[in-house]
């Protein structure tokens, strides 16, 4: 069993460069289906979720050349299948992002139903309602969704009940090829959606308003391949900022390779918690907080506080000088990591979607299990300040979204390693 072992108490210094954004790269890869030919994506993170999306595209007939560790040349000219199979969708729910582009290019898609996952129900009803409004007919059998738009997609106004990231993206990727104009009302505004719209516009699409609640898409007859650079990962950056706030030496650490305005609400809350954050070229410099003030936080769609930073922030709150409440509004089951942090000495009580956190003086290293991607990274970060050794297992979750996490931490001076722990003889 692979684990990440952390020896706590080592000061962090220097600079860390974050990778390209996972949540952009996955959708940009799906969007290459819309432009027959070779699209080159740069600054793609080398993480397992990207590998899964690569497999999804290859199964459809695309070829992918790994130009270098972070550049992929994706040729979608020969795509002749419209299916996202269950074995891959079950591994990564974001593979449903191919539905919009497949409908846009071929007028059909067959997507395995994602089913539940450990962040709760995570339905795709809003994707389906929105696409139906554009003229797509849906049918389900044997665990698959069959989407058909053989009569063509027709632009219309779609009002989303909730500003869903995935639904906004799927709708944009279908609507770029619809006849006429589509308006998405109550669209999600995440920076990754702006990145997607930017690439599609470079390909010849006519999208305006991405990054605002109203996105307008004028359909076009074809899109052409381009070369596009993925934006930096704001969530990876936020994770290293938490590490710096806990363990940076006198000079602080520099976290670069991302746009700090993409972390606006996170940086604002961290500053209220007493963390010294300086904007520098290409990122931020963060210094260790002598005292962390308790601050209440609730997760919300962008520009609100991202759910993907909730666990890492709870590590800070758990060491604050007082009590605070974190409210999770986006996903059910996103507090699973809290019970692991309690094993390290935190004082956290969960009531429905609220976490009541009473700050403690410190953590003690323990064996803990990574419950999901962000929770796993948060446990490693907690280990940096814990007394003794922390061993985080189920680290495949972390590999989904953090490129070279261990070596980046080691580069900052942390004492962290990947290791193999023998499975229990009772297993
Ligand atoms: C994306 C991100 C994820 C992030 C989330 C919220 C990717 C690959 N993942 O996920 O990291 O945490 O945005 O910022 O980009 N919902 C429905 N019906 C739908 C769609 C969503 O009920 O049709 C619900 C979900 O169950 C969830 C909420 O809406 O409770 C938000 O989901 P959404 O914004 O769609 O997140 P994802 O796109 O899945």
PDB file of C-alpha atoms in Angstrom, residues 31-249:
ATOM      1  CA  UNK A  31     -13.221  20.434 -26.138  1.00  0.00           C
ATOM      2  CA  UNK A  32     -10.556  19.290 -28.639  1.00  0.00           C
ATOM      3  CA  UNK A  33     -13.281  16.931 -29.941  1.00  0.00           C
ATOM      4  CA  UNK A  34     -15.008  19.983 -31.417  1.00  0.00           C
ATOM      5  CA  UNK A  35     -12.120  20.861 -33.744  1.00  0.00           C
ATOM      6  CA  UNK A  36     -11.059  18.046 -36.068  1.00  0.00           C
ATOM      7  CA  UNK A  37      -7.250  18.158 -36.385  1.00  0.00           C
ATOM      8  CA  UNK A  38      -4.378  18.558 -33.945  1.00  0.00           C
ATOM      9  CA  UNK A  39      -4.895  20.845 -30.959  1.00  0.00           C
ATOM     10  CA  UNK A  40      -1.872  21.343 -28.739  1.00  0.00           C
ATOM     11  CA  UNK A  41      -2.437  21.987 -25.053  1.00  0.00           C
ATOM     12  CA  UNK A  42       0.450  23.399 -23.025  1.00  0.00           C
ATOM     13  CA  UNK A  43       0.896  23.523 -19.252  1.00  0.00           C
ATOM     14  CA  UNK A  44      -1.171  20.343 -18.844  1.00  0.00           C
ATOM     15  CA  UNK A  45      -0.640  18.822 -15.376  1.00  0.00           C
ATOM     16  CA  UNK A  46       0.815  15.312 -15.331  1.00  0.00           C
ATOM     17  CA  UNK A  47      -1.826  13.827 -13.006  1.00  0.00           C
ATOM     18  CA  UNK A  48      -3.932  10.691 -13.113  1.00  0.00           C
ATOM     19  CA  UNK A  49      -7.221  12.487 -13.952  1.00  0.00           C
ATOM     20  CA  UNK A  50      -5.582  13.829 -17.123  1.00  0.00           C
ATOM     21  CA  UNK A  51      -4.436  10.296 -17.975  1.00  0.00           C
ATOM     22  CA  UNK A  52      -8.026   9.065 -17.623  1.00  0.00           C
ATOM     23  CA  UNK A  53      -9.347  11.821 -19.896  1.00  0.00           C
ATOM     24  CA  UNK A  54      -6.623  10.892 -22.388  1.00  0.00           C
ATOM     25  CA  UNK A  55      -7.898   7.298 -22.353  1.00  0.00           C
ATOM     26  CA  UNK A  56     -11.483   8.471 -22.908  1.00  0.00           C
ATOM     27  CA  UNK A  57     -10.405  10.410 -26.012  1.00  0.00           C
ATOM     28  CA  UNK A  58      -8.248   7.546 -27.313  1.00  0.00           C
ATOM     29  CA  UNK A  59     -11.109   5.058 -26.982  1.00  0.00           C
ATOM     30  CA  UNK A  60     -13.089   7.346 -29.279  1.00  0.00           C
ATOM     31  CA  UNK A  61     -10.357   7.228 -31.894  1.00  0.00           C
ATOM     32  CA  UNK A  62      -8.249  10.287 -31.026  1.00  0.00           C
ATOM     33  CA  UNK A  63      -4.461  10.037 -30.946  1.00  0.00           C
ATOM     34  CA  UNK A  64      -2.403  11.837 -28.335  1.00  0.00           C
ATOM     35  CA  UNK A  65       1.247  12.684 -28.702  1.00  0.00           C
ATOM     36  CA  UNK A  66       3.028  13.597 -25.490  1.00  0.00           C
ATOM     37  CA  UNK A  67       5.212  16.403 -26.838  1.00  0.00           C
ATOM     38  CA  UNK A  68       6.827  16.919 -23.452  1.00  0.00           C
ATOM     39  CA  UNK A  69       5.724  16.286 -19.874  1.00  0.00           C
ATOM     40  CA  UNK A  70       3.258  19.197 -20.011  1.00  0.00           C
ATOM     41  CA  UNK A  71       2.295  19.465 -23.686  1.00  0.00           C
ATOM     42  CA  UNK A  72      -0.168  17.204 -25.440  1.00  0.00           C
ATOM     43  CA  UNK A  73      -0.881  17.230 -29.170  1.00  0.00           C
ATOM     44  CA  UNK A  74      -4.377  15.773 -29.486  1.00  0.00           C
ATOM     45  CA  UNK A  75      -5.525  14.716 -32.948  1.00  0.00           C
ATOM     46  CA  UNK A  76      -9.289  14.291 -33.070  1.00  0.00           C
ATOM     47  CA  UNK A  77      -9.654  13.965 -36.864  1.00  0.00           C
ATOM     48  CA  UNK A  78     -10.238  10.219 -36.811  1.00  0.00           C
ATOM     49  CA  UNK A  79     -12.713  10.103 -33.901  1.00  0.00           C
ATOM     50  CA  UNK A  80     -15.400   7.610 -34.884  1.00  0.00           C
ATOM     51  CA  UNK A  81     -16.971   6.588 -31.577  1.00  0.00           C
ATOM     52  CA  UNK A  82     -19.232   8.636 -29.309  1.00  0.00           C
ATOM     53  CA  UNK A  83     -19.012   6.565 -26.181  1.00  0.00           C
ATOM     54  CA  UNK A  84     -17.572   7.347 -22.753  1.00  0.00           C
ATOM     55  CA  UNK A  85     -17.451   3.834 -21.276  1.00  0.00           C
ATOM     56  CA  UNK A  86     -18.327   2.909 -17.708  1.00  0.00           C
ATOM     57  CA  UNK A  87     -14.849   1.747 -16.665  1.00  0.00           C
ATOM     58  CA  UNK A  88     -13.505   5.272 -17.316  1.00  0.00           C
ATOM     59  CA  UNK A  89     -16.507   7.343 -16.184  1.00  0.00           C
ATOM     60  CA  UNK A  90     -16.537   5.350 -12.924  1.00  0.00           C
ATOM     61  CA  UNK A  91     -12.879   6.346 -12.404  1.00  0.00           C
ATOM     62  CA  UNK A  92     -13.480   9.998 -13.149  1.00  0.00           C
ATOM     63  CA  UNK A  93     -16.861  11.651 -13.237  1.00  0.00           C
ATOM     64  CA  UNK A  94     -15.478  14.619 -15.173  1.00  0.00           C
ATOM     65  CA  UNK A  95     -15.332  12.380 -18.242  1.00  0.00           C
ATOM     66  CA  UNK A  96     -19.011  13.333 -18.688  1.00  0.00           C
ATOM     67  CA  UNK A  97     -17.563  16.610 -20.049  1.00  0.00           C
ATOM     68  CA  UNK A  98     -17.284  14.915 -23.457  1.00  0.00           C
ATOM     69  CA  UNK A  99     -21.078  14.916 -23.806  1.00  0.00           C
ATOM     70  CA  UNK A 100     -21.364  18.566 -24.929  1.00  0.00           C
ATOM     71  CA  UNK A 101     -18.543  18.421 -27.506  1.00  0.00           C
ATOM     72  CA  UNK A 102     -19.719  15.075 -28.930  1.00  0.00           C
ATOM     73  CA  UNK A 103     -23.209  16.512 -29.395  1.00  0.00           C
ATOM     74  CA  UNK A 104     -21.714  19.648 -30.913  1.00  0.00           C
ATOM     75  CA  UNK A 105     -19.628  17.753 -33.471  1.00  0.00           C
ATOM     76  CA  UNK A 106     -21.546  14.529 -34.156  1.00  0.00           C
ATOM     77  CA  UNK A 107     -25.048  15.171 -32.805  1.00  0.00           C
ATOM     78  CA  UNK A 108     -24.813  12.094 -30.600  1.00  0.00           C
ATOM     79  CA  UNK A 109     -23.177  10.762 -27.458  1.00  0.00           C
ATOM     80  CA  UNK A 110     -23.353   7.641 -25.324  1.00  0.00           C
ATOM     81  CA  UNK A 111     -22.174   8.283 -21.787  1.00  0.00           C
ATOM     82  CA  UNK A 112     -22.059   5.859 -18.880  1.00  0.00           C
ATOM     83  CA  UNK A 113     -24.154   7.145 -15.995  1.00  0.00           C
ATOM     84  CA  UNK A 114     -21.693   8.363 -13.393  1.00  0.00           C
ATOM     85  CA  UNK A 115     -23.581   7.048 -10.355  1.00  0.00           C
ATOM     86  CA  UNK A 116     -22.749   8.201  -6.847  1.00  0.00           C
ATOM     87  CA  UNK A 117     -19.283   9.099  -5.684  1.00  0.00           C
ATOM     88  CA  UNK A 118     -17.737   9.836  -2.346  1.00  0.00           C
ATOM     89  CA  UNK A 119     -18.650  13.527  -2.525  1.00  0.00           C
ATOM     90  CA  UNK A 120     -22.352  12.729  -2.497  1.00  0.00           C
ATOM     91  CA  UNK A 121     -24.960  12.248  -5.191  1.00  0.00           C
ATOM     92  CA  UNK A 122     -23.405  14.598  -7.802  1.00  0.00           C
ATOM     93  CA  UNK A 123     -26.268  14.447 -10.247  1.00  0.00           C
ATOM     94  CA  UNK A 124     -26.139  15.572 -13.873  1.00  0.00           C
ATOM     95  CA  UNK A 125     -29.813  16.519 -14.183  1.00  0.00           C
ATOM     96  CA  UNK A 126     -28.970  20.147 -14.965  1.00  0.00           C
ATOM     97  CA  UNK A 127     -26.696  19.082 -17.843  1.00  0.00           C
ATOM     98  CA  UNK A 128     -29.555  17.030 -19.251  1.00  0.00           C
ATOM     99  CA  UNK A 129     -32.300  19.651 -18.797  1.00  0.00           C
ATOM    100  CA  UNK A 130     -30.119  22.282 -20.456  1.00  0.00           C
ATOM    101  CA  UNK A 131     -29.180  20.078 -23.389  1.00  0.00           C
ATOM    102  CA  UNK A 132     -32.818  19.043 -23.845  1.00  0.00           C
ATOM    103  CA  UNK A 133     -33.683  22.713 -24.227  1.00  0.00           C
ATOM    104  CA  UNK A 134     -31.140  22.824 -27.082  1.00  0.00           C
ATOM    105  CA  UNK A 135     -32.986  19.980 -28.823  1.00  0.00           C
ATOM    106  CA  UNK A 136     -31.207  16.872 -27.525  1.00  0.00           C
ATOM    107  CA  UNK A 137     -33.294  13.730 -26.928  1.00  0.00           C
ATOM    108  CA  UNK A 138     -32.218  11.516 -24.041  1.00  0.00           C
ATOM    109  CA  UNK A 139     -32.791   7.865 -23.411  1.00  0.00           C
ATOM    110  CA  UNK A 140     -31.241   5.554 -20.846  1.00  0.00           C
ATOM    111  CA  UNK A 141     -30.607   1.834 -20.845  1.00  0.00           C
ATOM    112  CA  UNK A 142     -28.166  -0.607 -19.266  1.00  0.00           C
ATOM    113  CA  UNK A 143     -26.534   2.171 -17.248  1.00  0.00           C
ATOM    114  CA  UNK A 144     -25.895   4.409 -20.249  1.00  0.00           C
ATOM    115  CA  UNK A 145     -27.290   7.772 -21.309  1.00  0.00           C
ATOM    116  CA  UNK A 146     -27.945   7.992 -25.048  1.00  0.00           C
ATOM    117  CA  UNK A 147     -28.048  11.570 -26.281  1.00  0.00           C
ATOM    118  CA  UNK A 148     -29.286  12.322 -29.755  1.00  0.00           C
ATOM    119  CA  UNK A 149     -29.431  15.614 -31.611  1.00  0.00           C
ATOM    120  CA  UNK A 150     -29.549  14.304 -35.152  1.00  0.00           C
ATOM    121  CA  UNK A 151     -32.030  17.049 -36.097  1.00  0.00           C
ATOM    122  CA  UNK A 152     -29.418  19.600 -35.053  1.00  0.00           C
ATOM    123  CA  UNK A 153     -28.949  21.725 -31.958  1.00  0.00           C
ATOM    124  CA  UNK A 154     -30.966  24.909 -31.777  1.00  0.00           C
ATOM    125  CA  UNK A 155     -29.927  27.882 -29.652  1.00  0.00           C
ATOM    126  CA  UNK A 156     -32.253  28.981 -26.853  1.00  0.00           C
ATOM    127  CA  UNK A 157     -32.186  30.482 -23.351  1.00  0.00           C
ATOM    128  CA  UNK A 158     -31.325  28.075 -20.551  1.00  0.00           C
ATOM    129  CA  UNK A 159     -31.681  29.134 -16.935  1.00  0.00           C
ATOM    130  CA  UNK A 160     -29.684  26.962 -14.570  1.00  0.00           C
ATOM    131  CA  UNK A 161     -31.243  26.257 -11.193  1.00  0.00           C
ATOM    132  CA  UNK A 162     -27.780  26.371  -9.651  1.00  0.00           C
ATOM    133  CA  UNK A 163     -24.541  27.753 -11.104  1.00  0.00           C
ATOM    134  CA  UNK A 164     -23.112  24.312 -11.874  1.00  0.00           C
ATOM    135  CA  UNK A 165     -19.594  24.279 -13.301  1.00  0.00           C
ATOM    136  CA  UNK A 166     -20.010  21.049 -15.254  1.00  0.00           C
ATOM    137  CA  UNK A 167     -23.457  21.945 -16.650  1.00  0.00           C
ATOM    138  CA  UNK A 168     -22.261  25.382 -17.764  1.00  0.00           C
ATOM    139  CA  UNK A 169     -19.278  23.803 -19.548  1.00  0.00           C
ATOM    140  CA  UNK A 170     -21.253  21.034 -21.253  1.00  0.00           C
ATOM    141  CA  UNK A 171     -23.830  23.556 -22.452  1.00  0.00           C
ATOM    142  CA  UNK A 172     -21.201  25.929 -23.809  1.00  0.00           C
ATOM    143  CA  UNK A 173     -19.454  23.078 -25.647  1.00  0.00           C
ATOM    144  CA  UNK A 174     -22.704  21.959 -27.290  1.00  0.00           C
ATOM    145  CA  UNK A 175     -24.025  25.456 -28.009  1.00  0.00           C
ATOM    146  CA  UNK A 176     -20.934  26.554 -29.956  1.00  0.00           C
ATOM    147  CA  UNK A 177     -22.264  24.397 -32.834  1.00  0.00           C
ATOM    148  CA  UNK A 178     -26.002  25.099 -32.376  1.00  0.00           C
ATOM    149  CA  UNK A 179     -28.056  27.033 -34.927  1.00  0.00           C
ATOM    150  CA  UNK A 180     -28.641  30.548 -33.618  1.00  0.00           C
ATOM    151  CA  UNK A 181     -27.918  32.040 -30.214  1.00  0.00           C
ATOM    152  CA  UNK A 182     -27.869  30.318 -26.832  1.00  0.00           C
ATOM    153  CA  UNK A 183     -27.997  32.259 -23.582  1.00  0.00           C
ATOM    154  CA  UNK A 184     -27.020  30.542 -20.333  1.00  0.00           C
ATOM    155  CA  UNK A 185     -28.530  32.357 -17.390  1.00  0.00           C
ATOM    156  CA  UNK A 186     -27.138  31.785 -13.877  1.00  0.00           C
ATOM    157  CA  UNK A 187     -23.996  30.338 -15.441  1.00  0.00           C
ATOM    158  CA  UNK A 188     -21.071  29.328 -13.236  1.00  0.00           C
ATOM    159  CA  UNK A 189     -18.267  31.903 -13.268  1.00  0.00           C
ATOM    160  CA  UNK A 190     -15.172  29.864 -12.338  1.00  0.00           C
ATOM    161  CA  UNK A 191     -11.856  30.917 -13.977  1.00  0.00           C
ATOM    162  CA  UNK A 192     -11.666  27.480 -15.618  1.00  0.00           C
ATOM    163  CA  UNK A 193     -14.874  28.294 -17.532  1.00  0.00           C
ATOM    164  CA  UNK A 194     -13.270  31.493 -18.801  1.00  0.00           C
ATOM    165  CA  UNK A 195     -10.230  29.447 -19.890  1.00  0.00           C
ATOM    166  CA  UNK A 196     -12.516  27.062 -21.793  1.00  0.00           C
ATOM    167  CA  UNK A 197     -14.419  29.920 -23.474  1.00  0.00           C
ATOM    168  CA  UNK A 198     -11.116  31.584 -24.406  1.00  0.00           C
ATOM    169  CA  UNK A 199      -9.855  28.444 -26.123  1.00  0.00           C
ATOM    170  CA  UNK A 200     -13.156  27.881 -27.921  1.00  0.00           C
ATOM    171  CA  UNK A 201     -13.104  31.501 -29.141  1.00  0.00           C
ATOM    172  CA  UNK A 202      -9.531  30.975 -30.399  1.00  0.00           C
ATOM    173  CA  UNK A 203     -10.970  27.976 -32.289  1.00  0.00           C
ATOM    174  CA  UNK A 204     -13.531  30.239 -33.948  1.00  0.00           C
ATOM    175  CA  UNK A 205     -16.461  30.105 -31.520  1.00  0.00           C
ATOM    176  CA  UNK A 206     -18.429  33.229 -30.612  1.00  0.00           C
ATOM    177  CA  UNK A 207     -18.860  33.208 -26.850  1.00  0.00           C
ATOM    178  CA  UNK A 208     -19.294  36.341 -24.778  1.00  0.00           C
ATOM    179  CA  UNK A 209     -19.882  36.875 -21.085  1.00  0.00           C
ATOM    180  CA  UNK A 210     -17.858  33.885 -19.773  1.00  0.00           C
ATOM    181  CA  UNK A 211     -16.951  34.693 -16.174  1.00  0.00           C
ATOM    182  CA  UNK A 212     -20.288  36.489 -15.663  1.00  0.00           C
ATOM    183  CA  UNK A 213     -23.688  34.941 -14.790  1.00  0.00           C
ATOM    184  CA  UNK A 214     -24.954  35.387 -18.371  1.00  0.00           C
ATOM    185  CA  UNK A 215     -23.046  33.651 -21.153  1.00  0.00           C
ATOM    186  CA  UNK A 216     -24.091  34.184 -24.758  1.00  0.00           C
ATOM    187  CA  UNK A 217     -23.045  31.782 -27.501  1.00  0.00           C
ATOM    188  CA  UNK A 218     -23.647  32.360 -31.185  1.00  0.00           C
ATOM    189  CA  UNK A 219     -23.379  29.039 -32.988  1.00  0.00           C
ATOM    190  CA  UNK A 220     -20.813  28.603 -35.781  1.00  0.00           C
ATOM    191  CA  UNK A 221     -20.451  25.977 -38.523  1.00  0.00           C
ATOM    192  CA  UNK A 222     -16.983  24.754 -37.615  1.00  0.00           C
ATOM    193  CA  UNK A 223     -14.150  25.102 -35.155  1.00  0.00           C
ATOM    194  CA  UNK A 224     -10.476  24.782 -35.999  1.00  0.00           C
ATOM    195  CA  UNK A 225      -7.603  23.374 -33.935  1.00  0.00           C
ATOM    196  CA  UNK A 226      -5.317  25.734 -31.978  1.00  0.00           C
ATOM    197  CA  UNK A 227      -2.457  25.779 -29.511  1.00  0.00           C
ATOM    198  CA  UNK A 228      -3.597  26.834 -26.045  1.00  0.00           C
ATOM    199  CA  UNK A 229      -1.928  27.186 -22.640  1.00  0.00           C
ATOM    200  CA  UNK A 230      -3.854  25.950 -19.575  1.00  0.00           C
ATOM    201  CA  UNK A 231      -4.168  28.475 -16.703  1.00  0.00           C
ATOM    202  CA  UNK A 232      -2.345  27.771 -13.420  1.00  0.00           C
ATOM    203  CA  UNK A 233      -4.079  25.712 -10.762  1.00  0.00           C
ATOM    204  CA  UNK A 234      -5.552  28.058  -8.144  1.00  0.00           C
ATOM    205  CA  UNK A 235      -6.425  25.167  -5.825  1.00  0.00           C
ATOM    206  CA  UNK A 236      -2.932  23.681  -5.882  1.00  0.00           C
ATOM    207  CA  UNK A 237      -1.662  27.208  -5.191  1.00  0.00           C
ATOM    208  CA  UNK A 238      -4.066  27.574  -2.274  1.00  0.00           C
ATOM    209  CA  UNK A 239      -2.861  24.268  -0.835  1.00  0.00           C
ATOM    210  CA  UNK A 240       0.773  25.456  -0.830  1.00  0.00           C
ATOM    211  CA  UNK A 241      -0.294  28.792   0.643  1.00  0.00           C
ATOM    212  CA  UNK A 242      -1.756  26.906   3.613  1.00  0.00           C
ATOM    213  CA  UNK A 243       1.529  24.990   3.946  1.00  0.00           C
ATOM    214  CA  UNK A 244       3.423  28.300   3.956  1.00  0.00           C
ATOM    215  CA  UNK A 245       1.078  29.871   6.495  1.00  0.00           C
ATOM    216  CA  UNK A 246       1.867  26.982   8.846  1.00  0.00           C
ATOM    217  CA  UNK A 247       5.565  26.360   8.290  1.00  0.00           C
ATOM    218  CA  UNK A 248       7.327  29.084   6.239  1.00  0.00           C
ATOM    219  CA  UNK A 249      10.644  30.415   7.530  1.00  0.00           C
TER     220      UNK A 249
END
